[in-house]
Amino acid sequence: MDPNRLHSAGATGVPAEPPAVDRDRRVRWSGEMLVSALETAIALFAPNVSSINALNVFPVPDGDTGTNMYHTLQAALGGARNVGAGDGLQAGQVLAGAAHGALMGARGNSGVILYQILAGLAERAQDVASLDGRILAAGLRRAAELAYGAVLDPVEGTMLTVIRTAAEGAELAVQPDADLTVVLDGAYEAAAGALRRTPEMLDILRQAGVVDAGGSGLVVLLDGLRRFSAGVTIQAPTNQVEETPDSASMTFLDQVELSHGGDGFGYCTNFLVTGDSIPLETFRAEVSALGTSAVIVGELSAVKVHLHTGNPGTVLEAALRYGELHQVRIDNMSAQTRRLLDERAAGGPTARPRIEPGIGIVTVANGSGLIAALRGLGASEVVPGGPTLNPSTEDLLRAVEAVPASRVILLPNDGNIIPTARQVVRLTDKVVSVVPSRTIPQGISALSAFNFDADLARNTEEMTGALEWVRSLAVGRASRDASINGVTVRSGEFIGLLDGELCAAGDDALQVVLDLLAQVEPEQAELVTIFIGEPAGPDLGARVTAVLHESYPDLAVEVSAGGQPHYDLIISVE
């Protein structure tokens, strides 16, 4: 796929000679101009989200890189805007605000890497009034270093290659008389060239016939920035990029419990404080003492507060001593939370088990049956999420803070959520340990290994070891034709994934299941658990059970309604 086709539509080309009124933005950007540049880049990014999502390597309808990057960029823009406004706004301040916003809103691998990129730019632009080409090049170099450092096992042919090459292109473009636009052009051209070469570096991309999705998003972002520098106006889309349809399955009560835990009485108080040299630790200690479920994060110039309190007026008065208040929102959660929790108790099982007061467990799943299974095994909080619905850093942080325990184990249950989960560790005063589960079956296996009598370190070790006890199978429909790992797939066929790798395909779902099982030595398995998803036909569970009993009469098989989107079946083999 030609990366230039990805983002050329919907915007005019870069003019050879920009208007005189735009000449200043060619040379350097003030803080206010930087905010406008981000707005322009996001306006170009929005109509490309679906195209970037479609670059998913596997032919399943769960590509979400574009969505993750878009929402992370929106969070970055919000962070930049929160810093303030006006002609005196410094570029360094705006980049610091954007980096912080991206951190709190980061989703998936691409979102975390995007945060690292903005953090690198902010680091090199610290205390800088305006951004010029030289600082941009240095910032991109630092961004590449941080991005590579954020990935445990960096792989070339990915978003990492694109940001590194962009930094190299920017550095080559830096000359004594080079303005910002020249450096941006150098970064963009180098990044676009690297993107075109990603299939040469990563065989899985070559087999799928696509370029790297995260790298594509980065190229679109750079293109939007250079277009702003050259004086191009891009109309913001009239329709917002929405969450995937899966988000509709998140009931209001689940969201309330996720954000507010068991203390849903009183007032949920949210606001931003801006000021000069806010003593963050002193501020946090004073304000957090006035309520519960405190999430207080920020820097010297801006602090974001989330707090539950019986007296929000007292909280706001205390905060006013440190600076100006913005984005004040106060919600009375008591009556609604009580009523909804009573309804849940009346219509379903008794209160779900919680691991307290010692160690809490936060995990991630999408689908009512999967959520119920995880809660039944002792999960304190289940964050709605999974493929196409990656929770943000703040989503996970809120769940961790809502757990009534000072030590928390975090189970992401998706490889794309693991980097986001690791960001939470340094954002909370609680001791958080990430057990890197990549699938729902791994998460269930890890939960089964939890020992109430063991400490955090021992449980982390045992639960991590339990990830190897299980093989994870998934069966769904192919969203396009593909040939990967020697498996040829036609759009609409059933495909089978084994531990995340495409291993089988065909017209018959039952045969795909048997083909997958044949690769995991089912004769040695003790138990097969099947979770039926939303796309499955009404009798698929019964038919799979029958064929497994016929093929493997000694194998114990359990079937449950998972309710997960995208995949007809998720199968755990222990």
XYZ file of C-alpha atoms in Angstrom:
574
model
C 0.000 0.000 0.000
C 1.328 3.423 -0.956
C 1.622 5.476 2.251
C 1.080 8.673 0.291
C -2.454 7.545 -0.606
C -3.223 7.192 3.056
C -3.361 10.867 3.850
C -3.542 12.812 0.598
C -7.330 12.996 0.445
C -9.239 15.790 2.088
C -6.466 18.374 2.217
C -4.767 20.629 -0.262
C -1.136 20.067 -1.136
C 1.763 21.968 0.399
C 2.134 25.249 -1.517
C 5.502 26.076 -3.034
C 5.272 29.667 -1.754
C 3.161 30.158 1.364
C 1.288 33.424 1.890
C 3.176 36.196 3.640
C 0.908 35.984 6.697
C 2.044 32.397 7.198
C 5.751 33.083 6.783
C 6.380 33.213 10.535
C 5.131 29.681 10.999
C 7.719 28.450 8.505
C 10.557 29.538 10.781
C 9.495 28.798 14.360
C 6.383 28.063 16.408
C 5.236 29.779 19.556
C 3.221 27.823 22.083
C -0.035 29.090 20.612
C 1.054 28.091 17.105
C 2.040 24.660 18.369
C -1.500 24.087 19.615
C -2.796 25.094 16.173
C -0.301 22.730 14.546
C -1.612 19.833 16.639
C -5.172 20.750 15.699
C -4.225 20.699 12.013
C -2.441 17.356 12.334
C -5.434 15.788 14.087
C -7.778 17.181 11.436
C -5.695 15.341 8.821
C -5.428 12.229 10.974
C -9.164 11.802 11.633
C -10.264 10.794 8.096
C -7.342 8.349 7.924
C -8.214 6.376 11.056
C -10.118 3.647 9.196
C -7.355 3.300 6.606
C -4.732 2.901 9.317
C -6.912 0.383 11.166
C -7.207 -1.606 7.927
C -3.426 -2.135 7.906
C -3.813 -4.789 10.597
C -1.523 -7.694 9.729
C -4.054 -10.416 10.482
C -7.252 -10.518 8.402
C -9.551 -10.068 11.394
C -11.813 -7.075 11.996
C -9.998 -5.871 15.111
C -7.388 -3.478 13.760
C -7.271 -0.526 16.113
C -3.943 1.243 15.651
C -5.532 4.250 13.979
C -8.190 4.532 16.672
C -5.617 4.220 19.453
C -3.351 6.872 17.955
C -6.254 9.235 17.266
C -7.517 9.129 20.838
C -3.980 9.499 22.176
C -3.501 12.562 19.950
C -6.791 13.995 21.167
C -5.604 13.527 24.741
C -2.322 15.232 23.834
C -4.194 18.163 22.330
C -6.307 18.395 25.455
C -3.139 18.449 27.539
C -1.666 21.176 25.345
C -4.808 23.282 25.616
C -4.936 22.821 29.374
C -1.646 24.682 29.732
C -3.338 27.947 28.808
C -3.591 30.307 25.845
C -2.261 33.594 24.530
C 0.746 35.081 22.795
C 3.036 34.493 25.783
C 2.516 30.736 25.814
C 5.846 28.927 25.493
C 6.371 26.028 23.117
C 8.109 24.042 25.849
C 5.073 24.387 28.098
C 2.731 23.246 25.363
C 4.839 20.196 24.531
C 5.047 19.257 28.210
C 1.274 19.540 28.458
C 0.813 17.508 25.286
C 3.139 14.792 26.568
C 1.288 14.602 29.858
C -2.062 14.439 28.090
C -0.779 11.665 25.837
C 0.484 9.742 28.841
C -2.906 9.811 30.525
C -4.758 8.992 27.303
C -2.311 6.516 25.755
C -3.960 3.441 24.236
C -2.202 0.352 22.988
C 1.390 -0.016 21.833
C 1.084 2.786 19.315
C -0.366 5.168 21.894
C 2.416 4.479 24.379
C 5.076 4.981 21.711
C 3.341 8.181 20.604
C 3.531 9.405 24.192
C 7.263 8.634 24.268
C 7.715 10.653 21.081
C 5.976 13.678 22.568
C 7.933 13.243 25.808
C 11.192 13.335 23.839
C 10.164 16.529 22.070
C 9.117 18.070 25.387
C 12.408 17.133 27.016
C 14.497 18.885 24.366
C 12.153 21.899 24.277
C 12.100 22.418 28.037
C 12.029 26.155 28.925
C 12.029 27.030 25.210
C 9.789 29.913 24.130
C 9.511 28.815 20.501
C 10.214 25.664 18.523
C 12.659 25.955 15.617
C 14.166 23.432 13.240
C 17.235 22.743 15.342
C 15.231 21.994 18.484
C 12.775 19.883 16.493
C 15.577 17.713 15.119
C 17.068 17.253 18.590
C 13.618 16.463 19.956
C 12.946 13.836 17.301
C 16.276 12.188 18.074
C 15.398 12.051 21.772
C 11.908 10.852 20.856
C 13.391 7.929 18.935
C 15.615 7.024 21.884
C 12.695 7.025 24.305
C 10.471 5.092 21.898
C 13.050 2.333 21.475
C 13.567 2.277 25.227
C 9.849 1.790 25.838
C 9.770 -1.509 23.919
C 11.263 -4.565 25.587
C 12.212 -6.195 22.292
C 12.467 -3.510 19.569
C 11.725 -4.761 16.063
C 12.695 -2.953 12.868
C 10.026 -2.455 10.244
C 7.681 -0.927 12.788
C 6.746 2.511 14.100
C 10.159 2.563 15.798
C 11.971 2.465 12.473
C 9.809 5.275 11.141
C 10.481 7.648 14.069
C 14.206 6.876 14.030
C 14.417 7.539 10.309
C 12.356 10.709 10.714
C 14.923 11.930 13.250
C 17.734 11.166 10.824
C 15.961 13.064 8.052
C 15.414 16.047 10.327
C 19.066 16.093 11.376
C 20.211 16.049 7.750
C 17.905 18.975 6.980
C 19.258 21.160 9.787
C 21.431 23.869 8.257
C 22.362 27.328 9.570
C 19.639 28.910 7.444
C 17.108 26.041 7.527
C 13.695 26.995 8.867
C 11.226 24.745 10.657
C 9.367 23.779 7.488
C 12.556 22.508 5.847
C 13.310 20.299 8.845
C 9.720 19.027 8.970
C 9.881 18.227 5.265
C 13.117 16.314 5.845
C 11.564 14.345 8.686
C 8.402 13.606 6.703
C 10.173 12.491 3.521
C 12.512 10.220 5.474
C 9.621 8.758 7.470
C 7.519 8.140 4.360
C 10.451 6.385 2.712
C 11.002 4.214 5.765
C 7.311 3.354 5.852
C 7.404 2.134 2.257
C 10.326 -0.113 3.194
C 8.742 -1.682 6.278
C 7.549 -4.786 4.357
C 11.175 -5.379 3.361
C 12.219 -5.388 7.019
C 9.342 -7.388 8.500
C 8.284 -10.504 6.642
C 4.844 -10.606 8.241
C 4.076 -7.237 6.610
C 5.281 -8.490 3.245
C 3.078 -11.571 3.481
C 0.059 -9.491 4.453
C 0.714 -6.950 1.700
C 0.611 -3.954 4.059
C 2.938 -1.365 5.555
C 3.241 -0.885 9.301
C 0.097 0.663 10.779
C 1.789 2.630 13.565
C 4.367 3.955 11.143
C 1.571 5.020 8.813
C -0.046 6.972 11.613
C 3.237 8.688 12.387
C 3.689 9.690 8.745
C 0.189 11.192 8.706
C 1.007 13.118 11.891
C 4.226 14.525 10.418
C 2.402 15.414 7.214
C -0.200 17.350 9.174
C 2.495 19.283 11.034
C 4.390 20.206 7.876
C 1.183 21.265 6.159
C 0.466 23.647 9.021
C 4.004 25.013 8.794
C 3.531 25.632 5.080
C 0.291 27.535 5.620
C -2.199 24.858 4.609
C -5.635 24.928 6.211
C -7.307 21.570 6.858
C -10.951 21.554 7.818
C -11.642 19.605 10.983
C -14.050 16.684 10.395
C -17.675 17.351 11.273
C -18.090 13.848 12.688
C -15.948 12.745 15.595
C -14.057 9.486 15.361
C -16.106 7.198 17.567
C -15.187 4.269 19.706
C -15.744 0.895 18.137
C -19.257 -0.556 18.441
C -18.004 -2.769 21.237
C -18.110 0.191 23.597
C -21.901 0.031 23.502
C -21.711 -3.128 25.561
C -20.193 -1.209 28.484
C -23.165 -0.651 30.759
C -23.419 2.568 32.701
C -23.082 0.712 35.972
C -19.868 -0.970 34.876
C -18.423 2.441 34.052
C -19.514 3.864 37.423
C -18.023 0.948 39.322
C -14.842 1.109 37.252
C -14.292 4.797 37.943
C -15.566 4.964 41.481
C -15.105 1.565 43.058
C -17.054 0.786 46.188
C -17.111 4.318 47.605
C -19.739 5.651 45.185
C -21.227 7.997 47.788
C -20.706 11.730 47.887
C -19.464 13.918 45.083
C -17.130 12.922 42.285
C -15.027 16.080 41.944
C -12.793 16.742 38.934
C -10.832 19.873 38.070
C -7.561 21.260 36.716
C -5.347 23.691 38.633
C -2.891 25.913 36.768
C -0.259 28.020 38.472
C 3.428 28.761 38.844
C 5.629 26.114 40.453
C 2.869 24.125 42.110
C 4.463 21.904 44.804
C 2.933 18.673 43.555
C 3.645 16.473 46.575
C 2.393 19.086 49.048
C -0.694 19.686 46.918
C -1.362 15.965 46.592
C -1.032 15.376 50.331
C -3.382 18.236 51.246
C -6.080 17.577 48.658
C -6.083 13.775 48.848
C -6.680 14.004 52.613
C -10.035 15.651 51.860
C -11.564 12.621 50.153
C -11.078 9.151 48.721
C -10.194 7.548 45.367
C -7.795 10.412 44.708
C -6.056 10.583 41.336
C -3.794 13.650 41.371
C -1.228 13.973 38.588
C 0.608 16.812 36.937
C 3.657 18.998 36.695
C 4.765 22.353 38.090
C 2.341 24.336 35.942
C -0.749 22.121 35.862
C -2.288 19.495 38.130
C -5.302 17.303 37.325
C -7.496 16.171 40.227
C -10.091 13.408 40.579
C -11.479 12.981 44.091
C -14.533 11.633 45.911
C -15.589 13.857 48.775
C -18.550 14.759 50.917
C -17.689 18.464 50.676
C -16.431 19.575 47.239
C -16.454 23.220 48.323
C -13.700 22.549 50.833
C -11.648 20.801 48.155
C -11.992 23.675 45.688
C -11.096 26.235 48.351
C -7.937 24.302 49.181
C -6.994 24.038 45.511
C -7.518 27.757 44.927
C -4.578 28.499 47.200
C -2.312 26.941 44.584
C -3.620 28.506 41.388
C -6.569 28.997 39.060
C -9.316 26.410 38.611
C -10.434 25.094 35.221
C -12.686 22.310 33.931
C -14.515 21.986 37.238
C -17.018 19.139 37.238
C -18.908 17.891 40.292
C -21.249 14.885 40.094
C -23.462 13.556 42.879
C -23.003 9.816 42.496
C -24.689 8.581 45.664
C -28.317 8.008 44.740
C -27.608 6.655 41.283
C -24.880 4.318 42.445
C -27.010 2.941 45.291
C -29.985 2.329 43.035
C -28.005 0.635 40.285
C -26.041 -1.543 42.655
C -29.298 -2.622 44.318
C -30.710 -3.509 40.903
C -27.661 -5.574 40.073
C -27.848 -7.405 43.397
C -31.551 -8.154 42.875
C -31.167 -9.409 39.339
C -27.922 -11.306 39.484
C -25.413 -13.041 41.718
C -24.432 -11.667 45.083
C -21.647 -9.134 45.348
C -18.627 -10.305 43.417
C -15.653 -11.448 45.430
C -12.937 -8.937 46.117
C -9.408 -9.671 47.232
C -8.978 -7.347 50.196
C -7.379 -5.912 52.174
C -4.135 -7.473 50.950
C -3.788 -7.741 47.165
C -6.248 -6.524 44.546
C -6.463 -7.715 40.958
C -7.355 -5.539 37.979
C -7.923 -7.229 34.646
C -9.319 -6.420 31.190
C -12.086 -8.097 29.164
C -14.974 -7.362 26.821
C -18.074 -9.547 26.895
C -20.477 -10.158 29.759
C -19.590 -13.839 30.098
C -15.851 -13.219 30.149
C -16.248 -10.427 32.692
C -18.363 -12.697 34.899
C -15.779 -15.488 34.664
C -12.938 -13.180 35.694
C -14.926 -11.729 38.570
C -15.874 -15.205 39.679
C -12.176 -16.049 39.949
C -11.584 -13.078 42.233
C -10.837 -10.078 40.021
C -11.430 -6.876 41.987
C -12.033 -4.728 38.912
C -12.593 -5.667 35.259
C -11.852 -2.812 32.867
C -13.943 -3.066 29.682
C -11.503 -3.562 26.820
C -9.762 -5.841 24.393
C -9.297 -5.840 20.599
C -10.464 -2.493 19.108
C -11.273 -1.222 22.609
C -7.878 -0.760 24.246
C -8.278 1.034 27.578
C -6.186 4.138 28.148
C -3.564 4.565 30.833
C -6.060 6.622 32.817
C -8.728 3.907 32.508
C -6.374 1.364 34.052
C -5.112 3.850 36.639
C -8.644 4.598 37.799
C -9.348 0.907 38.219
C -6.140 0.418 40.202
C -7.003 3.348 42.465
C -10.539 2.000 42.942
C -9.287 -1.321 44.326
C -9.401 -1.340 48.155
C -5.847 -2.618 48.468
C -2.394 -1.044 48.526
C -0.904 -3.768 46.323
C -2.413 -4.592 42.946
C -1.773 -7.178 40.237
C -2.664 -6.003 36.733
C -3.621 -8.549 34.042
C -3.891 -6.888 30.572
C -5.114 -10.026 28.706
C -4.004 -8.492 25.388
C -0.507 -7.973 24.036
C -1.429 -4.521 22.805
C -2.489 -3.425 26.304
C 0.665 -4.590 28.115
C 2.696 -1.393 27.411
C -0.193 0.749 28.649
C -0.451 -1.352 31.803
C 3.247 -0.861 32.507
C 2.788 2.916 32.423
C 0.410 2.650 35.387
C 3.159 1.333 37.677
C 4.820 4.747 38.005
C 1.621 6.794 38.167
C 0.241 5.521 41.457
C 1.384 5.391 45.047
C 0.197 1.786 45.181
C 2.554 -1.093 44.470
C 1.470 -2.476 41.099
C 2.791 -5.620 39.458
C 1.980 -6.387 35.814
C 1.530 -10.054 34.924
C 1.858 -9.897 31.106
C -1.129 -11.999 30.038
C -1.701 -11.722 26.279
C -5.037 -13.533 25.995
C -8.189 -14.176 27.991
C -7.223 -17.846 28.580
C -3.877 -16.700 29.972
C -5.634 -14.242 32.263
C -7.944 -16.956 33.563
C -5.008 -19.301 34.101
C -3.136 -16.606 36.030
C -6.154 -15.851 38.222
C -6.505 -19.548 39.002
C -2.946 -19.534 40.339
C -3.558 -16.692 42.797
C -2.789 -17.649 46.406
C -4.487 -15.623 49.153
C -1.759 -16.591 51.626
C 1.174 -15.530 49.419
C 2.719 -12.073 49.129
C 2.794 -9.900 46.005
C 6.177 -11.102 44.757
C 5.282 -14.777 45.136
C 1.879 -14.332 43.511
C 3.405 -12.401 40.627
C 5.905 -15.204 40.074
C 3.299 -17.963 40.286
C 0.747 -16.163 38.115
C 3.368 -15.352 35.486
C 4.385 -19.001 35.441
C 0.746 -19.992 34.995
C 0.680 -18.179 31.658
C 2.615 -21.133 30.256
C 0.040 -23.667 31.454
C -2.483 -22.787 28.785
C -2.725 -22.528 25.000
C -5.010 -19.872 23.572
C -7.158 -20.555 20.500
C -9.499 -18.154 18.741
C -11.820 -18.657 15.766
C -13.393 -15.803 13.815
C -14.160 -14.577 10.315
C -11.517 -13.165 7.974
C -12.119 -9.556 7.008
C -10.027 -9.757 3.820
C -7.956 -12.064 1.640
C -4.471 -12.789 2.925
C -1.594 -15.239 2.881
C 0.337 -15.362 6.155
C 2.666 -17.975 7.632
C 1.825 -20.279 4.738
C -1.913 -20.081 5.443
C -4.047 -18.707 2.600
C -7.271 -17.022 3.664
C -10.249 -15.722 1.702
C -12.459 -12.969 3.014
C -15.393 -14.402 4.968
C -13.705 -17.710 5.789
C -13.162 -18.887 9.329
C -9.632 -18.359 10.578
C -7.934 -19.923 13.573
C -5.347 -18.219 15.765
C -3.074 -20.191 18.065
C -1.437 -18.021 20.731
C -2.008 -15.040 18.472
C -0.579 -16.587 15.294
C -2.659 -17.437 12.224
C -2.485 -21.227 11.916
C -5.681 -22.439 10.201
C -8.436 -21.336 7.831
C -11.449 -22.821 6.089
C -15.177 -22.672 5.413
C -16.076 -24.941 8.347
C -15.588 -23.563 11.868
C -15.538 -27.069 13.350
C -12.713 -28.162 11.076
C -10.745 -25.029 11.931
C -11.112 -25.912 15.625
C -9.875 -29.451 14.980
C -6.950 -28.143 12.910
C -5.950 -25.857 15.774
C -6.289 -28.566 18.412
C -4.127 -30.915 16.384
C -1.256 -28.462 16.886
C -1.442 -28.434 20.708
C -1.257 -32.160 21.550
C -4.834 -32.466 22.846
C -4.193 -35.999 24.119
C -2.088 -34.456 26.892
C -4.628 -31.759 27.747
C -6.733 -31.969 30.898
C -9.450 -29.452 30.094
C -10.782 -27.474 27.145
C -12.906 -24.432 27.961
C -14.864 -22.800 25.137
C -16.250 -19.259 25.316
C -18.969 -18.559 22.749
C -18.800 -15.083 21.221
C -21.420 -12.682 19.887
C -20.844 -13.578 16.189
C -21.425 -17.307 16.767
C -24.555 -19.079 15.592
C -27.006 -20.329 18.246
C -25.895 -23.954 18.031
C -22.151 -23.546 17.463
C -21.261 -24.374 21.066
C -23.208 -27.635 20.996
C -21.718 -28.631 17.637
C -18.151 -27.936 18.790
C -18.720 -29.924 21.977
C -20.090 -32.873 20.000
C -17.198 -32.988 17.557
C -14.644 -32.727 20.371
C -16.269 -35.561 22.309
C -16.230 -37.667 19.154
C -12.619 -36.872 18.275
C -11.227 -36.843 21.828
C -13.564 -38.898 24.054
C -11.291 -38.607 27.117
C -11.036 -34.824 26.939
C -13.050 -32.765 29.447
C -14.904 -29.953 27.669
C -16.678 -26.989 29.246
C -18.730 -24.433 27.296
C -19.677 -20.950 28.512
C -21.210 -17.850 26.970
C -18.359 -15.368 26.618
C -20.154 -12.630 24.743
C -16.906 -11.399 23.199
C -17.052 -9.498 19.897
C -15.124 -10.425 16.728
C -14.371 -14.035 17.639
C -16.992 -16.785 17.450
C -14.918 -18.889 19.808
C -12.182 -18.323 22.350
C -10.791 -21.648 23.520
C -8.530 -22.397 26.455
C -6.556 -25.653 26.408
C -4.975 -26.576 29.739
